[in-house]
Amino acid sequence: MSAPVDPQSVPSARPASSSHDALARDVLARPLAAMSLLDAVRDLHRDVAATGFPLELADTPGASASRERLVDQLAEHLIPRLTELSAPAVVVVSGSTGAGKSTLVNSLVGREVSAAGVLRPTTRRPVLVHNPLDVELLSHHPVLESVEVVADENVPRGIALLDAPDLDSVLESNRLSAHRLLEAADLWLFVTTAARYGDALPWQVLQSAVDRGTSIAMVLNRVPPASLPTVRGDLLERLRGHGLQGSPLFVVPDVGPHEGLLSAAVVAPIQRWLQMLAGPDRARTVIGRTLRGSLSALRPWVDELAEAVQHQADAAATIAAALDEALAEPSAQAVASVRGGAVADGAVRARWDELTAPGAPFAGIPRPSGRLRGSARAGRARAVAVEPLLADLVRAVTAAMGAAGAHTERVLRARIVGPGAPEGGASVDAAWSASEAAQTRSSAAEQTARGWVAQGPRVVRAALAVPPPATDPDGAARRSRDVAREARRRAKAEKVLTTEGLAALALAGAAGVVPARDLLADVLGAAGTQAVDDLRADLVDRVLAQVALERAHAADALDHPDLADDAASRLRLRLAVLKGLT
């Protein structure tokens, strides 16, 4: 016959205390408090489920696993239990492969409700057995979505037996199902054997149950009578070492090879104990104790999760600072390149040489006497002649922008994935690589180049509108003559060169063609020099914006709610509310 140890004790993950039981009864006795607690747990579940870990940090795998366990505990146990406090206590029968879980459940019910046999895995779909009168109380429990439900009058009202798949099943889906169903338990009935009770996996699972405050009982199956004292003594010592000294232990002797149900006498002590638990006061005590234990276990879990989120936010801030620091060198190099005239190298200078060669449209302007020659017709011809130069400028600026962006990308990537890179930089690099940053860079560079070239006519018109300085501020008459003469000169320049031609000179000069800058200064004076300076300053601003665009692409992965400075505060708020209610 089976030999239970303290079968009349109420199972718990740790020794029971009167204050603990009082708190459990308090939760069950106050509907309004339970509802406010349910709201708090639902809010916590929503926020925990929405929590992400965008950066791969050292603690990310553990934090992700902890989050999943927390989500399961909230969704599978706490929310259903708080929603229906009067629902039967869910007793999950769990254990390793071949421990005899299904045979035990069938024997307790008195008929085969769950497939049992020597072929593994036996339990493919979990089976939940309950009293027919409890069907309405169980109707909204989420566990029903993934189990086969059986109603049987031999199951006492107030409890439901759930035969779970093997914890170490060869099928991953079974293993995942087994662990998820354990989250739904009000009580674990853990089945092991004399040959396998020392395996590491069961004790790892049992320890996790202790950590979350779940009530536990154990069945030691197939124990040879000769080894019973030794095995039971060793197992009790192990239970004490894991904080399970208050948990009932039932011993089922080895009955040898057999098929079908265990004899009624063998399972009678477990049956009587379950019937005792099914009583209203006992069942509510078990439910309340596990519920209170689970709520208490949430506190360190949520706190650890908030710390992991804060670690993500801190790492993101470190990466952002590293990117900002790394931006200085490519920015300075890009500015130096523009100011040094590198944009004009190559096609732009060659095109300028063509335009100013003997007999070309811009040759001999102005005459040695300083006077501008040409007509409006010649001006229109020059406006057409500069179109290839403008196209060359667009291509040259596009290339310069692209080069500045590519160089910036290399510098930034080296900073976040190279030697001494901040933790989590590889995640940013991977997200950056998966983005459309390169295509965006190319498109943005060309748009920037066209926008800059389009600024030429506007800047020239502004320069033409600037009043010319007087050479003799004290002589009003002379000043008037100077202004009039300069106005005529500007009008002549606009006629023989057109606004487009003057804009081409200003743009080429700003890009680095010194003769073009000098020519514009000859025909427009200080206003021409100012136009070149303005366009060069605008080009510097644009290339800096292109460099900054690379910084923005790199930082796209950091633009995530879970990487915000206050990302952890939401979880900490939920934790504070939960502490206030429990």
XYZ file of C-alpha atoms in Angstrom:
582
model
C 0.000 0.000 0.000
C 1.034 3.587 -0.398
C 2.694 5.248 2.529
C 1.841 8.956 2.823
C 3.840 11.330 4.924
C 1.650 13.834 6.745
C -1.275 13.458 4.311
C -3.558 15.780 6.244
C -1.303 18.788 5.938
C -2.265 21.390 3.378
C 0.483 21.400 0.694
C 2.611 24.468 0.394
C 5.880 25.575 -1.163
C 7.102 26.572 2.286
C 5.931 26.010 5.883
C 2.505 27.458 6.516
C 2.064 30.360 8.884
C -1.066 31.754 10.485
C -0.406 35.244 9.108
C 0.077 33.787 5.631
C -3.249 31.920 5.855
C -4.938 35.064 7.138
C -3.736 37.034 4.154
C -4.918 34.289 1.822
C -8.347 34.254 3.464
C -8.424 38.036 3.259
C -7.917 37.977 -0.512
C -10.708 35.455 -0.918
C -13.072 37.210 1.486
C -13.053 40.734 0.061
C -14.626 40.951 -3.420
C -13.882 44.658 -3.872
C -10.251 44.235 -2.866
C -9.987 41.231 -5.157
C -11.369 43.260 -8.049
C -8.899 46.083 -7.499
C -6.127 43.492 -7.265
C -7.373 41.877 -10.480
C -7.210 45.244 -12.243
C -3.669 45.764 -10.995
C -2.594 42.297 -12.155
C -4.213 42.832 -15.556
C -2.386 46.149 -15.938
C 0.849 44.465 -14.936
C 0.284 41.652 -17.434
C -0.351 44.143 -20.234
C 2.821 46.107 -19.495
C 5.011 43.044 -18.961
C 3.768 41.493 -22.212
C 4.577 44.749 -24.030
C 8.089 44.934 -22.597
C 10.844 44.261 -25.107
C 14.616 44.020 -25.119
C 15.825 45.587 -28.377
C 19.505 45.366 -27.441
C 21.374 42.098 -27.075
C 23.045 42.538 -23.693
C 24.591 39.937 -21.437
C 21.415 39.691 -19.365
C 18.964 39.850 -22.295
C 18.398 36.076 -22.721
C 17.712 35.646 -19.028
C 15.495 38.727 -18.886
C 13.512 37.559 -21.923
C 12.985 34.132 -20.393
C 11.970 35.722 -17.085
C 9.497 37.965 -18.891
C 7.932 34.961 -20.630
C 7.612 33.093 -17.336
C 6.068 36.146 -15.735
C 3.598 36.583 -18.598
C 2.619 32.915 -18.319
C 2.209 33.120 -14.544
C 0.005 36.184 -14.861
C -2.055 34.934 -17.797
C -2.338 31.255 -16.880
C -2.773 31.442 -13.123
C -3.201 34.802 -11.441
C -5.665 36.487 -13.799
C -7.924 33.402 -14.160
C -7.786 32.734 -10.420
C -8.535 36.339 -9.429
C -11.299 36.477 -12.046
C -13.057 33.447 -10.548
C -11.962 32.899 -6.966
C -14.597 30.210 -6.456
C -13.409 28.046 -9.369
C -12.071 24.583 -8.442
C -8.438 24.281 -7.452
C -6.460 23.128 -10.481
C -4.235 20.216 -9.443
C -1.603 19.671 -12.150
C -0.169 16.161 -12.147
C 3.341 16.585 -13.489
C 6.612 14.711 -13.741
C 9.224 13.136 -15.983
C 8.790 10.594 -18.767
C 7.423 7.261 -17.590
C 6.771 8.394 -14.020
C 3.207 7.022 -14.156
C 1.254 10.285 -14.180
C -1.526 9.124 -16.488
C -1.889 5.790 -14.706
C -2.192 7.655 -11.404
C -4.841 10.050 -12.754
C -6.819 7.155 -14.246
C -6.587 5.236 -10.973
C -7.754 8.234 -8.942
C -10.750 8.747 -11.242
C -11.485 5.013 -11.467
C -11.436 4.730 -15.260
C -9.163 5.525 -18.170
C -9.521 9.213 -18.972
C -5.918 9.752 -20.120
C -3.913 7.421 -22.378
C -1.252 5.447 -20.489
C 1.323 2.986 -21.796
C 4.955 2.177 -22.329
C 5.277 4.004 -25.652
C 6.659 7.510 -25.302
C 5.409 10.131 -25.457
C 2.067 8.899 -24.132
C 0.293 12.123 -23.187
C 0.124 14.175 -26.363
C -2.850 16.337 -25.414
C -3.275 17.246 -21.727
C -6.421 16.009 -20.026
C -8.405 17.979 -17.423
C -10.866 15.975 -15.315
C -13.440 17.743 -13.158
C -16.742 17.139 -11.434
C -19.725 17.819 -13.758
C -21.155 20.294 -11.252
C -18.043 22.488 -11.590
C -18.335 22.961 -15.341
C -19.657 26.528 -15.157
C -16.989 27.666 -12.704
C -14.274 26.373 -15.039
C -15.841 27.602 -18.265
C -13.712 30.742 -18.615
C -10.377 29.324 -17.540
C -7.816 29.827 -20.372
C -6.304 26.393 -19.743
C -9.398 24.854 -21.373
C -8.175 26.075 -24.767
C -5.285 23.599 -24.794
C -6.603 20.551 -22.947
C -9.086 17.770 -23.444
C -11.847 18.246 -20.863
C -13.497 15.268 -19.175
C -16.287 15.440 -16.604
C -16.465 12.626 -14.055
C -18.430 12.346 -10.819
C -15.547 10.514 -9.128
C -13.582 13.779 -9.022
C -14.574 15.664 -5.865
C -16.167 19.036 -6.340
C -13.737 21.882 -5.743
C -10.724 20.367 -7.503
C -9.799 19.561 -11.118
C -7.064 17.072 -12.035
C -4.880 18.019 -14.991
C -2.675 15.293 -16.480
C 0.210 17.276 -18.044
C 2.707 16.089 -20.689
C 6.176 14.924 -19.677
C 8.540 17.687 -18.561
C 11.357 15.967 -20.475
C 9.286 14.796 -23.440
C 11.078 14.101 -26.703
C 8.592 16.493 -28.298
C 9.396 20.138 -27.717
C 5.701 21.050 -27.990
C 4.969 18.674 -25.090
C 7.746 20.153 -22.977
C 6.525 23.687 -23.605
C 2.930 22.663 -22.867
C 3.963 20.975 -19.620
C 5.765 24.052 -18.332
C 2.937 26.364 -19.372
C 0.310 24.241 -17.654
C 2.319 24.287 -14.450
C 1.838 28.063 -14.445
C -1.916 27.480 -14.231
C -1.700 25.241 -11.159
C -3.107 25.987 -7.738
C -1.354 22.797 -6.605
C 1.348 20.644 -8.152
C 1.074 16.894 -7.623
C 4.567 15.964 -8.672
C 5.107 12.315 -9.649
C 8.556 10.733 -9.706
C 9.955 7.235 -9.238
C 12.419 5.544 -6.949
C 14.780 5.236 -9.916
C 14.534 8.860 -11.073
C 13.754 11.058 -8.077
C 17.362 12.310 -8.075
C 17.254 13.625 -11.662
C 18.207 17.292 -11.967
C 15.236 18.442 -14.063
C 12.469 17.701 -11.521
C 14.325 19.584 -8.813
C 14.912 22.562 -11.096
C 11.177 22.671 -11.808
C 10.299 22.215 -8.150
C 12.644 25.042 -7.183
C 10.915 27.334 -9.650
C 7.625 26.392 -7.984
C 9.080 27.305 -4.594
C 10.229 30.637 -6.030
C 6.734 31.479 -7.231
C 4.992 30.264 -4.080
C 3.082 27.322 -5.589
C 1.637 24.657 -3.297
C 3.259 21.264 -3.885
C 2.686 17.607 -3.012
C 4.796 14.665 -4.215
C 4.114 11.086 -5.205
C 7.083 8.702 -5.129
C 6.031 5.890 -7.451
C 7.269 2.313 -7.972
C 9.295 1.994 -4.783
C 10.634 -1.505 -4.026
C 9.675 -2.383 -0.437
C 13.260 -3.210 0.483
C 14.554 0.229 -0.454
C 11.579 2.212 0.892
C 13.253 3.500 4.119
C 16.406 4.621 2.316
C 14.656 6.215 -0.654
C 12.008 7.957 1.425
C 14.577 9.286 3.893
C 16.772 10.633 1.121
C 13.811 12.229 -0.636
C 12.577 13.908 2.537
C 16.063 15.335 3.048
C 16.027 16.703 -0.481
C 12.613 18.242 0.095
C 13.869 19.996 3.218
C 16.887 21.278 1.293
C 14.581 22.921 -1.240
C 12.252 24.475 1.325
C 9.569 21.838 0.767
C 9.563 20.248 4.191
C 5.852 21.072 4.648
C 4.815 19.283 1.466
C 2.973 15.955 1.646
C 4.816 12.922 0.301
C 2.932 9.829 -0.875
C 4.765 6.582 -1.595
C 3.330 4.073 -4.089
C 5.040 0.659 -3.880
C 6.351 -1.136 -6.927
C 3.578 -3.492 -8.058
C 5.620 -5.001 -10.881
C 4.609 -5.175 -14.554
C 0.931 -4.414 -14.990
C -1.598 -2.801 -17.276
C -4.625 -0.739 -16.430
C -5.465 0.930 -13.136
C -3.677 0.683 -9.840
C -5.687 -1.013 -7.126
C -8.031 1.140 -5.088
C -6.074 0.331 -1.941
C -2.832 1.681 -3.434
C -4.278 5.086 -4.338
C -6.753 5.331 -1.434
C -4.530 7.623 0.722
C -4.069 10.054 -2.166
C -7.782 9.905 -2.920
C -8.738 10.640 0.674
C -6.279 13.520 0.771
C -7.727 15.021 -2.438
C -11.246 14.668 -1.070
C -10.113 16.507 2.035
C -8.645 19.275 -0.093
C -11.843 19.509 -2.086
C -13.767 20.715 0.937
C -14.691 24.402 0.740
C -12.372 25.610 3.489
C -9.438 23.435 2.485
C -9.698 24.221 -1.234
C -9.949 27.922 -0.557
C -6.942 27.705 1.735
C -4.885 25.974 -0.956
C -6.026 28.482 -3.561
C -5.409 31.428 -1.259
C -1.978 30.220 -0.192
C -0.768 29.640 -3.754
C -2.357 32.901 -4.848
C -0.682 34.849 -2.078
C 2.608 33.079 -2.697
C 2.397 33.863 -6.394
C 1.630 37.524 -5.720
C 4.563 37.775 -3.336
C 6.839 36.063 -5.860
C 5.865 38.661 -8.458
C 7.629 41.442 -6.591
C 11.248 40.355 -7.145
C 10.389 39.186 -10.656
C 8.961 42.526 -11.672
C 11.777 44.360 -9.923
C 14.361 42.283 -11.797
C 12.505 42.895 -15.050
C 12.502 46.647 -14.393
C 16.241 46.496 -13.714
C 16.774 44.685 -17.019
C 14.750 47.358 -18.829
C 16.789 50.069 -17.108
C 19.960 48.268 -18.182
C 18.690 48.474 -21.765
C 18.005 52.198 -21.416
C 21.429 52.839 -19.880
C 23.146 50.871 -22.644
C 21.208 52.843 -25.270
C 22.345 56.112 -23.697
C 25.956 54.886 -23.742
C 25.678 53.905 -27.415
C 24.122 57.271 -28.275
C 26.975 59.074 -26.530
C 29.504 56.932 -28.416
C 27.847 57.802 -31.709
C 27.886 61.502 -30.861
C 31.555 61.327 -29.968
C 32.415 59.406 -33.131
C 30.584 61.990 -35.267
C 33.191 64.689 -34.630
C 35.885 63.281 -36.930
C 33.778 62.704 -40.091
C 32.071 66.072 -39.588
C 35.395 67.897 -39.417
C 36.736 65.989 -42.425
C 33.640 66.729 -44.508
C 33.795 70.456 -43.724
C 37.512 70.590 -44.529
C 36.867 68.860 -47.843
C 34.213 71.387 -48.865
C 36.206 74.401 -47.775
C 39.310 73.029 -49.504
C 37.512 72.914 -52.841
C 37.525 69.120 -53.219
C 33.960 69.158 -54.567
C 35.206 70.806 -57.780
C 37.926 68.239 -58.426
C 37.483 66.326 -61.634
C 34.520 66.954 -63.916
C 33.626 70.423 -62.590
C 37.096 71.864 -63.178
C 37.288 70.219 -66.578
C 33.926 71.717 -67.546
C 35.058 75.143 -66.350
C 38.171 74.902 -68.507
C 35.946 74.167 -71.508
C 33.738 77.176 -70.812
C 36.686 79.574 -70.505
C 38.847 78.246 -73.348
C 39.567 80.718 -76.220
C 36.369 81.273 -78.168
C 34.226 79.635 -75.490
C 31.197 81.467 -74.007
C 33.009 82.675 -70.892
C 36.328 83.602 -72.488
C 37.453 87.231 -72.207
C 34.967 88.364 -69.588
C 35.562 91.125 -68.697
C 37.656 92.971 -71.271
C 41.150 94.184 -70.271
C 39.599 97.620 -69.849
C 37.312 96.229 -67.205
C 34.171 96.747 -69.242
C 31.819 93.832 -69.793
C 31.226 92.842 -73.357
C 28.333 90.960 -74.789
C 24.667 91.272 -75.554
C 21.420 89.846 -74.271
C 21.590 87.277 -77.050
C 25.053 86.236 -75.909
C 23.719 86.124 -72.350
C 21.002 83.694 -73.353
C 23.633 81.548 -75.058
C 25.725 81.558 -71.905
C 22.688 80.522 -69.841
C 22.369 77.455 -72.055
C 26.137 76.841 -71.996
C 26.268 76.560 -68.192
C 23.653 73.800 -68.035
C 26.266 70.999 -68.330
C 28.294 72.739 -65.600
C 25.249 72.756 -63.333
C 24.662 69.069 -64.054
C 28.311 68.379 -63.231
C 27.904 70.296 -59.986
C 24.858 68.195 -59.038
C 26.808 64.997 -59.655
C 29.903 66.279 -57.857
C 27.968 67.408 -54.786
C 25.993 64.143 -54.797
C 29.268 62.191 -54.834
C 30.729 64.366 -52.087
C 27.622 63.870 -49.960
C 27.690 60.130 -50.585
C 31.378 59.925 -49.717
C 30.836 61.903 -46.524
C 27.928 59.632 -45.603
C 29.836 56.427 -46.363
C 32.854 57.610 -44.382
C 30.611 58.553 -41.488
C 28.954 55.144 -41.607
C 32.328 53.373 -41.431
C 33.455 55.510 -38.503
C 30.205 55.023 -36.586
C 30.075 51.283 -37.199
C 33.669 50.891 -36.054
C 32.785 52.781 -32.894
C 29.855 50.565 -31.935
C 31.195 47.144 -32.994
C 34.970 47.596 -32.926
C 37.400 47.244 -30.021
C 36.102 48.908 -26.898
C 32.578 49.199 -28.352
C 29.756 49.720 -25.828
C 27.577 46.759 -24.865
C 24.638 46.365 -27.212
C 26.358 48.094 -30.131
C 26.106 44.956 -32.244
C 22.302 45.107 -32.002
C 22.309 48.659 -33.334
C 24.684 47.640 -36.118
C 22.461 44.711 -37.101
C 19.324 46.857 -37.165
C 21.189 49.482 -39.177
C 22.317 46.860 -41.709
C 18.763 45.566 -42.060
C 17.392 49.048 -42.723
C 17.228 50.953 -46.000
C 19.851 53.439 -44.829
C 22.095 53.046 -47.881
C 19.255 53.732 -50.320
C 18.106 56.629 -48.201
C 21.616 58.042 -48.166
C 21.896 57.973 -51.971
C 18.488 59.523 -52.498
C 19.056 62.175 -49.835
C 22.469 63.073 -51.263
C 21.068 63.742 -54.729
C 18.143 65.729 -53.341
C 20.576 67.767 -51.262
C 22.796 68.425 -54.298
C 19.865 69.565 -56.451
C 18.572 71.740 -53.630
C 21.963 73.404 -53.261
C 22.335 74.091 -56.993
C 18.803 75.491 -57.027
C 19.891 77.998 -54.382
C 22.313 79.642 -56.861
C 19.861 81.981 -58.628
C 18.263 83.044 -55.337
C 21.627 83.925 -53.788
C 22.675 85.844 -56.924
C 19.424 87.815 -57.000
C 19.942 88.692 -53.352
C 23.498 89.828 -54.129
C 22.297 92.008 -57.025
C 19.779 93.665 -54.706
C 22.371 94.636 -52.076
C 23.110 98.399 -52.256
C 26.709 98.928 -53.423
C 29.031 100.550 -50.879
C 30.018 104.191 -51.472
C 33.736 104.891 -51.932
C 33.392 108.309 -50.275
C 30.828 108.221 -47.456
C 31.285 111.954 -46.800
C 30.666 113.032 -50.378
C 26.986 112.700 -51.168
C 27.360 113.591 -54.840
C 30.213 111.187 -55.399
C 28.372 108.485 -53.486
C 25.365 108.938 -55.738
C 27.538 108.614 -58.851
C 29.202 105.461 -57.450
C 25.852 103.854 -56.715
C 24.544 104.663 -60.147
C 27.678 103.364 -61.844
C 27.600 100.132 -59.848
C 23.923 99.652 -60.593
C 24.628 99.982 -64.334
C 27.497 97.511 -64.037
C 25.258 94.989 -62.272
C 22.526 95.433 -64.831
C 25.055 94.892 -67.613
C 26.374 91.766 -65.856
C 22.881 90.385 -65.531
C 22.236 91.143 -69.207
C 25.378 89.558 -70.670
C 25.662 86.672 -68.206
C 22.035 86.216 -67.053
C 21.036 85.191 -63.562
C 21.667 81.564 -64.491
C 25.190 82.344 -65.715
C 26.006 84.369 -62.594
C 24.570 81.583 -60.434
C 26.810 79.069 -62.218
C 29.848 81.245 -61.457
C 28.842 81.532 -57.805
C 28.183 77.794 -57.465
C 31.417 76.809 -59.197
C 33.335 79.268 -57.047
C 31.712 77.913 -53.880
C 32.562 74.359 -54.980
C 36.239 75.286 -55.317
C 36.820 76.738 -58.808
C 38.866 79.804 -57.840
C 38.787 81.454 -61.321
C 34.990 81.322 -61.260
C 34.963 83.023 -57.857
C 37.380 85.699 -59.116
C 35.331 86.325 -62.241
C 32.184 86.837 -60.213
C 34.043 89.239 -57.938
C 35.208 91.158 -61.034
C 31.691 91.578 -62.405
C 29.756 92.013 -59.148
C 32.405 93.208 -56.732
C 31.968 92.491 -53.043
C 28.425 91.262 -53.648
C 29.821 88.483 -55.862
C 32.315 87.446 -53.202
C 29.521 87.392 -50.635
C 27.389 85.213 -52.892
C 30.195 82.656 -53.155
C 30.719 82.703 -49.376
C 27.000 82.265 -48.735
C 26.750 79.278 -51.080
C 29.830 77.669 -49.595
C 28.431 78.091 -46.066
C 25.159 76.575 -47.276
C 27.067 73.630 -48.790
C 28.919 73.105 -45.504
C 25.597 73.040 -43.640
C 24.184 70.529 -46.100
C 27.146 68.165 -45.908
C 26.969 68.338 -42.113
C 23.281 67.466 -42.363
C 24.216 64.466 -44.514
C 26.725 63.360 -41.894
C 24.083 63.823 -39.204
C 21.679 61.732 -41.296
C 24.045 58.782 -40.907
C 23.989 59.347 -37.161
C 20.202 59.313 -37.329
C 20.216 56.029 -39.294
C 22.553 54.475 -36.764
C 20.347 55.646 -33.916
C 17.074 54.391 -35.431
C 17.442 51.195 -33.411
C 17.653 53.325 -30.272
C 14.328 55.000 -31.004
C 12.319 52.401 -29.125
C 9.960 52.904 -26.159
C 11.798 50.241 -24.149
C 15.049 52.211 -24.532
C 13.655 55.507 -23.268
C 15.181 56.971 -20.108
C 11.978 56.331 -18.164
C 11.134 52.951 -19.726
C 11.467 51.101 -16.414
C 9.225 53.530 -14.536
C 6.056 51.947 -15.934
C 6.912 48.551 -14.451
C 8.009 50.129 -11.187
C 4.666 51.935 -10.983
C 2.824 48.642 -11.482
C 4.996 47.062 -8.793
C 4.214 49.883 -6.359
C 0.478 49.453 -6.941
C 0.776 45.697 -6.444
C 2.694 46.148 -3.194
C 0.036 48.524 -1.945
C -2.704 45.968 -2.584
C -0.917 42.914 -1.184
